Amino acid sequence: MEYAGLIDYTILKQQATIQDVDNLCREAAECGFCSVCVNSSFVYYCAEMLKDTNVKVCTVVGFPLGTMSTDGKVAETLAAVQDGADEIDMVVHVGMIKSGNWEYVKEDIAAVVTAAGDNVIVKVILETCLLTEEEKIRTCKICKEAGADFVKTSTGFSTGGATVEDVHLMRETVGPEMGVKAAGGIRTLADAKAMIDAGANRIGTSAGVEIFRASKRENGVELG
């Protein structure tokens, strides 16, 4: 199986430098990853670096807590798209889920979808480690109703990351029409395989090169 096209190669840490982002883009292009996922201040830079490649630029909105106002998320989305973002990974408002304010949750997601426009993919980060099974199911359904393209497990900045059980539940809930992105703690080829087998069709990881190299070795390809 070819894994490179499923990987969002990610660097979201606060201390990421321009050189780190430069390396990210270079490695993503060399490996043929689906996208690079960066904080919004780096979107324009990445779009310029990758303009002659097939690698997309993904950024995060409302990251990592998801508790900023909807207007703030919309403004962040509009700026990112203007700078060249192809994909938006927004964080859902977990507090509103816990409050049972499902109308707010849906409108928050729908506003970002509208701001992103028809040609930009929107993924909604649930932060599954903080939700009950019932909350995960209902949130996934709302994401679908609000017009999002993907549901995503985690930011990687909370108390836990992706699990096989959560990915399976999300895929079962949204069906084949939506994407499911597993992210948070995926460090090895075995981790990636387990998530894909559970129903993920996108993997968010900072260990993309390691996974790519492991997959090539498995297929008998020696890399320099």
PDB file of N, CA and C in Angstrom, residues 4 6-12 20-40 42-51 53-60 84-89 123 152 181 202-206 209:
ATOM      1  N   ALA A   4       2.209   7.467   1.483  1.00  0.00           N
ATOM      2  CA  ALA A   4       2.613   8.871   1.406  1.00  0.00           C
ATOM      3  C   ALA A   4       1.435   9.792   1.110  1.00  0.00           C
ATOM      4  N   LEU A   6      -1.498   9.637   1.965  1.00  0.00           N
ATOM      5  CA  LEU A   6      -2.470   9.733   3.055  1.00  0.00           C
ATOM      6  C   LEU A   6      -1.959  10.589   4.209  1.00  0.00           C
ATOM      7  N   ILE A   7      -0.734  11.069   4.103  1.00  0.00           N
ATOM      8  CA  ILE A   7      -0.092  11.724   5.242  1.00  0.00           C
ATOM      9  C   ILE A   7      -0.173  13.246   5.170  1.00  0.00           C
ATOM     10  N   ASP A   8      -0.652  13.854   6.249  1.00  0.00           N
ATOM     11  CA  ASP A   8      -0.523  15.288   6.482  1.00  0.00           C
ATOM     12  C   ASP A   8       0.699  15.451   7.377  1.00  0.00           C
ATOM     13  N   TYR A   9       1.787  15.899   6.794  1.00  0.00           N
ATOM     14  CA  TYR A   9       3.061  16.012   7.510  1.00  0.00           C
ATOM     15  C   TYR A   9       3.022  17.280   8.359  1.00  0.00           C
ATOM     16  N   THR A  10       3.165  17.119   9.663  1.00  0.00           N
ATOM     17  CA  THR A  10       2.723  18.143  10.608  1.00  0.00           C
ATOM     18  C   THR A  10       3.841  18.707  11.469  1.00  0.00           C
ATOM     19  N   ILE A  11       3.811  20.044  11.617  1.00  0.00           N
ATOM     20  CA  ILE A  11       4.633  20.693  12.646  1.00  0.00           C
ATOM     21  C   ILE A  11       3.819  21.859  13.220  1.00  0.00           C
ATOM     22  N   LEU A  12       3.385  21.686  14.457  1.00  0.00           N
ATOM     23  CA  LEU A  12       2.518  22.667  15.098  1.00  0.00           C
ATOM     24  C   LEU A  12       3.072  23.169  16.432  1.00  0.00           C
ATOM     25  N   ASP A  20      12.688  24.875  10.355  1.00  0.00           N
ATOM     26  CA  ASP A  20      11.896  23.662  10.575  1.00  0.00           C
ATOM     27  C   ASP A  20      10.822  23.520   9.501  1.00  0.00           C
ATOM     28  N   VAL A  21      10.148  24.623   9.217  1.00  0.00           N
ATOM     29  CA  VAL A  21       9.072  24.606   8.217  1.00  0.00           C
ATOM     30  C   VAL A  21       9.639  24.385   6.820  1.00  0.00           C
ATOM     31  N   ASP A  22      10.785  24.978   6.558  1.00  0.00           N
ATOM     32  CA  ASP A  22      11.466  24.763   5.283  1.00  0.00           C
ATOM     33  C   ASP A  22      11.777  23.276   5.089  1.00  0.00           C
ATOM     34  N   ASN A  23      12.310  22.645   6.129  1.00  0.00           N
ATOM     35  CA  ASN A  23      12.609  21.205   6.068  1.00  0.00           C
ATOM     36  C   ASN A  23      11.348  20.387   5.875  1.00  0.00           C
ATOM     37  N   LEU A  24      10.268  20.784   6.561  1.00  0.00           N
ATOM     38  CA  LEU A  24       8.986  20.097   6.441  1.00  0.00           C
ATOM     39  C   LEU A  24       8.517  20.085   4.989  1.00  0.00           C
ATOM     40  N   CYS A  25       8.545  21.256   4.358  1.00  0.00           N
ATOM     41  CA  CYS A  25       8.085  21.366   2.977  1.00  0.00           C
ATOM     42  C   CYS A  25       8.966  20.567   2.026  1.00  0.00           C
ATOM     43  N   ARG A  26      10.265  20.662   2.219  1.00  0.00           N
ATOM     44  CA  ARG A  26      11.198  19.938   1.357  1.00  0.00           C
ATOM     45  C   ARG A  26      10.978  18.427   1.466  1.00  0.00           C
ATOM     46  N   GLU A  27      10.849  17.927   2.693  1.00  0.00           N
ATOM     47  CA  GLU A  27      10.641  16.496   2.896  1.00  0.00           C
ATOM     48  C   GLU A  27       9.281  16.051   2.370  1.00  0.00           C
ATOM     49  N   ALA A  28       8.270  16.891   2.546  1.00  0.00           N
ATOM     50  CA  ALA A  28       6.932  16.550   2.039  1.00  0.00           C
ATOM     51  C   ALA A  28       6.939  16.410   0.525  1.00  0.00           C
ATOM     52  N   ALA A  29       7.641  17.310  -0.140  1.00  0.00           N
ATOM     53  CA  ALA A  29       7.724  17.244  -1.599  1.00  0.00           C
ATOM     54  C   ALA A  29       8.510  16.020  -2.052  1.00  0.00           C
ATOM     55  N   GLU A  30       9.601  15.719  -1.345  1.00  0.00           N
ATOM     56  CA  GLU A  30      10.428  14.560  -1.708  1.00  0.00           C
ATOM     57  C   GLU A  30       9.669  13.248  -1.527  1.00  0.00           C
ATOM     58  N   CYS A  31       8.858  13.170  -0.482  1.00  0.00           N
ATOM     59  CA  CYS A  31       8.133  11.932  -0.179  1.00  0.00           C
ATOM     60  C   CYS A  31       6.781  11.840  -0.881  1.00  0.00           C
ATOM     61  N   GLY A  32       6.265  12.969  -1.356  1.00  0.00           N
ATOM     62  CA  GLY A  32       4.957  12.973  -2.012  1.00  0.00           C
ATOM     63  C   GLY A  32       3.804  12.892  -1.039  1.00  0.00           C
ATOM     64  N   PHE A  33       3.937  13.572   0.105  1.00  0.00           N
ATOM     65  CA  PHE A  33       2.858  13.573   1.096  1.00  0.00           C
ATOM     66  C   PHE A  33       1.650  14.359   0.587  1.00  0.00           C
ATOM     67  N   CYS A  34       0.506  14.085   1.185  1.00  0.00           N
ATOM     68  CA  CYS A  34      -0.711  14.787   0.785  1.00  0.00           C
ATOM     69  C   CYS A  34      -0.607  16.274   1.080  1.00  0.00           C
ATOM     70  N   SER A  35      -0.166  16.596   2.311  1.00  0.00           N
ATOM     71  CA  SER A  35      -0.087  18.010   2.689  1.00  0.00           C
ATOM     72  C   SER A  35       0.974  18.220   3.757  1.00  0.00           C
ATOM     73  N   VAL A  36       1.285  19.497   3.977  1.00  0.00           N
ATOM     74  CA  VAL A  36       1.964  19.909   5.199  1.00  0.00           C
ATOM     75  C   VAL A  36       0.916  20.598   6.055  1.00  0.00           C
ATOM     76  N   CYS A  37       0.987  20.382   7.361  1.00  0.00           N
ATOM     77  CA  CYS A  37       0.032  21.011   8.287  1.00  0.00           C
ATOM     78  C   CYS A  37       0.824  21.899   9.235  1.00  0.00           C
ATOM     79  N   VAL A  38       0.553  23.207   9.155  1.00  0.00           N
ATOM     80  CA  VAL A  38       1.323  24.200   9.902  1.00  0.00           C
ATOM     81  C   VAL A  38       0.387  25.215  10.540  1.00  0.00           C
ATOM     82  N   ASN A  39       0.935  25.981  11.482  1.00  0.00           N
ATOM     83  CA  ASN A  39       0.183  27.107  12.017  1.00  0.00           C
ATOM     84  C   ASN A  39       0.045  28.190  10.944  1.00  0.00           C
ATOM     85  N   SER A  40      -0.977  29.030  11.102  1.00  0.00           N
ATOM     86  CA  SER A  40      -1.378  29.915  10.009  1.00  0.00           C
ATOM     87  C   SER A  40      -0.324  30.950   9.616  1.00  0.00           C
ATOM     88  N   PHE A  42       2.586  30.460   8.911  1.00  0.00           N
ATOM     89  CA  PHE A  42       3.480  29.862   7.931  1.00  0.00           C
ATOM     90  C   PHE A  42       2.777  29.483   6.620  1.00  0.00           C
ATOM     91  N   VAL A  43       1.484  29.741   6.511  1.00  0.00           N
ATOM     92  CA  VAL A  43       0.737  29.287   5.332  1.00  0.00           C
ATOM     93  C   VAL A  43       1.278  29.904   4.047  1.00  0.00           C
ATOM     94  N   TYR A  44       1.450  31.208   4.037  1.00  0.00           N
ATOM     95  CA  TYR A  44       1.912  31.873   2.809  1.00  0.00           C
ATOM     96  C   TYR A  44       3.286  31.341   2.402  1.00  0.00           C
ATOM     97  N   TYR A  45       4.161  31.195   3.374  1.00  0.00           N
ATOM     98  CA  TYR A  45       5.509  30.686   3.111  1.00  0.00           C
ATOM     99  C   TYR A  45       5.450  29.296   2.486  1.00  0.00           C
ATOM    100  N   CYS A  46       4.633  28.421   3.068  1.00  0.00           N
ATOM    101  CA  CYS A  46       4.505  27.050   2.551  1.00  0.00           C
ATOM    102  C   CYS A  46       3.882  27.030   1.165  1.00  0.00           C
ATOM    103  N   ALA A  47       2.874  27.869   0.958  1.00  0.00           N
ATOM    104  CA  ALA A  47       2.223  27.921  -0.353  1.00  0.00           C
ATOM    105  C   ALA A  47       3.215  28.319  -1.439  1.00  0.00           C
ATOM    106  N   GLU A  48       4.098  29.240  -1.120  1.00  0.00           N
ATOM    107  CA  GLU A  48       5.125  29.649  -2.080  1.00  0.00           C
ATOM    108  C   GLU A  48       6.128  28.524  -2.324  1.00  0.00           C
ATOM    109  N   MET A  49       6.548  27.891  -1.246  1.00  0.00           N
ATOM    110  CA  MET A  49       7.538  26.819  -1.371  1.00  0.00           C
ATOM    111  C   MET A  49       7.016  25.631  -2.170  1.00  0.00           C
ATOM    112  N   LEU A  50       5.724  25.354  -2.023  1.00  0.00           N
ATOM    113  CA  LEU A  50       5.151  24.128  -2.589  1.00  0.00           C
ATOM    114  C   LEU A  50       4.334  24.364  -3.857  1.00  0.00           C
ATOM    115  N   LYS A  51       4.390  25.563  -4.401  1.00  0.00           N
ATOM    116  CA  LYS A  51       3.504  25.907  -5.517  1.00  0.00           C
ATOM    117  C   LYS A  51       3.747  25.071  -6.774  1.00  0.00           C
ATOM    118  N   THR A  53       4.542  21.864  -6.696  1.00  0.00           N
ATOM    119  CA  THR A  53       4.409  20.458  -6.303  1.00  0.00           C
ATOM    120  C   THR A  53       2.928  20.110  -6.175  1.00  0.00           C
ATOM    121  N   ASN A  54       2.648  18.853  -5.865  1.00  0.00           N
ATOM    122  CA  ASN A  54       1.269  18.423  -5.614  1.00  0.00           C
ATOM    123  C   ASN A  54       0.927  18.417  -4.126  1.00  0.00           C
ATOM    124  N   VAL A  55       1.842  18.879  -3.290  1.00  0.00           N
ATOM    125  CA  VAL A  55       1.618  18.892  -1.845  1.00  0.00           C
ATOM    126  C   VAL A  55       0.722  20.070  -1.470  1.00  0.00           C
ATOM    127  N   LYS A  56      -0.332  19.790  -0.729  1.00  0.00           N
ATOM    128  CA  LYS A  56      -1.264  20.829  -0.310  1.00  0.00           C
ATOM    129  C   LYS A  56      -0.786  21.485   0.986  1.00  0.00           C
ATOM    130  N   VAL A  57      -1.347  22.668   1.243  1.00  0.00           N
ATOM    131  CA  VAL A  57      -1.047  23.368   2.489  1.00  0.00           C
ATOM    132  C   VAL A  57      -2.275  23.321   3.387  1.00  0.00           C
ATOM    133  N   CYS A  58      -2.094  22.739   4.558  1.00  0.00           N
ATOM    134  CA  CYS A  58      -3.158  22.623   5.557  1.00  0.00           C
ATOM    135  C   CYS A  58      -2.777  23.485   6.752  1.00  0.00           C
ATOM    136  N   THR A  59      -3.774  24.144   7.356  1.00  0.00           N
ATOM    137  CA  THR A  59      -3.517  24.905   8.571  1.00  0.00           C
ATOM    138  C   THR A  59      -4.611  24.643   9.594  1.00  0.00           C
ATOM    139  N   VAL A  60      -4.348  25.076  10.811  1.00  0.00           N
ATOM    140  CA  VAL A  60      -5.291  24.847  11.908  1.00  0.00           C
ATOM    141  C   VAL A  60      -6.001  26.145  12.281  1.00  0.00           C
ATOM    142  N   GLY A  84      -3.278  31.103   0.947  1.00  0.00           N
ATOM    143  CA  GLY A  84      -3.012  29.943   0.112  1.00  0.00           C
ATOM    144  C   GLY A  84      -3.313  28.596   0.722  1.00  0.00           C
ATOM    145  N   ALA A  85      -4.040  28.561   1.835  1.00  0.00           N
ATOM    146  CA  ALA A  85      -4.380  27.272   2.452  1.00  0.00           C
ATOM    147  C   ALA A  85      -5.348  26.482   1.571  1.00  0.00           C
ATOM    148  N   ASP A  86      -5.062  25.199   1.422  1.00  0.00           N
ATOM    149  CA  ASP A  86      -5.944  24.290   0.674  1.00  0.00           C
ATOM    150  C   ASP A  86      -6.875  23.521   1.601  1.00  0.00           C
ATOM    151  N   GLU A  87      -6.472  23.408   2.884  1.00  0.00           N
ATOM    152  CA  GLU A  87      -7.238  22.629   3.845  1.00  0.00           C
ATOM    153  C   GLU A  87      -7.213  23.333   5.205  1.00  0.00           C
ATOM    154  N   ILE A  88      -8.328  23.243   5.910  1.00  0.00           N
ATOM    155  CA  ILE A  88      -8.484  23.848   7.228  1.00  0.00           C
ATOM    156  C   ILE A  88      -8.846  22.756   8.233  1.00  0.00           C
ATOM    157  N   ASP A  89      -8.055  22.652   9.292  1.00  0.00           N
ATOM    158  CA  ASP A  89      -8.377  21.733  10.398  1.00  0.00           C
ATOM    159  C   ASP A  89      -8.825  22.574  11.593  1.00  0.00           C
ATOM    160  N   LYS A 123     -11.672  20.005   7.903  1.00  0.00           N
ATOM    161  CA  LYS A 123     -11.664  18.873   8.828  1.00  0.00           C
ATOM    162  C   LYS A 123     -11.985  19.414  10.218  1.00  0.00           C
ATOM    163  N   LYS A 152     -11.826  14.566  12.535  1.00  0.00           N
ATOM    164  CA  LYS A 152     -10.444  14.292  12.933  1.00  0.00           C
ATOM    165  C   LYS A 152     -10.404  14.012  14.426  1.00  0.00           C
ATOM    166  N   LYS A 181      -9.748  11.550   9.715  1.00  0.00           N
ATOM    167  CA  LYS A 181      -8.314  11.772   9.910  1.00  0.00           C
ATOM    168  C   LYS A 181      -7.920  11.366  11.320  1.00  0.00           C
ATOM    169  N   ARG A 202      -6.833   9.527   6.203  1.00  0.00           N
ATOM    170  CA  ARG A 202      -5.789  10.548   6.307  1.00  0.00           C
ATOM    171  C   ARG A 202      -5.107  10.374   7.668  1.00  0.00           C
ATOM    172  N   ILE A 203      -3.800  10.559   7.670  1.00  0.00           N
ATOM    173  CA  ILE A 203      -2.994  10.416   8.884  1.00  0.00           C
ATOM    174  C   ILE A 203      -2.255  11.721   9.131  1.00  0.00           C
ATOM    175  N   GLY A 204      -2.455  12.308  10.304  1.00  0.00           N
ATOM    176  CA  GLY A 204      -1.696  13.476  10.698  1.00  0.00           C
ATOM    177  C   GLY A 204      -0.559  13.062  11.602  1.00  0.00           C
ATOM    178  N   THR A 205       0.676  13.406  11.216  1.00  0.00           N
ATOM    179  CA  THR A 205       1.826  12.961  12.004  1.00  0.00           C
ATOM    180  C   THR A 205       3.042  13.840  11.741  1.00  0.00           C
ATOM    181  N   SER A 206       3.851  13.985  12.775  1.00  0.00           N
ATOM    182  CA  SER A 206       5.145  14.651  12.606  1.00  0.00           C
ATOM    183  C   SER A 206       6.228  13.640  12.261  1.00  0.00           C
ATOM    184  N   VAL A 209       8.217  11.133   7.665  1.00  0.00           N
ATOM    185  CA  VAL A 209       9.371  10.586   6.953  1.00  0.00           C
ATOM    186  C   VAL A 209       9.712   9.200   7.467  1.00  0.00           C
TER     187      VAL A 209
END
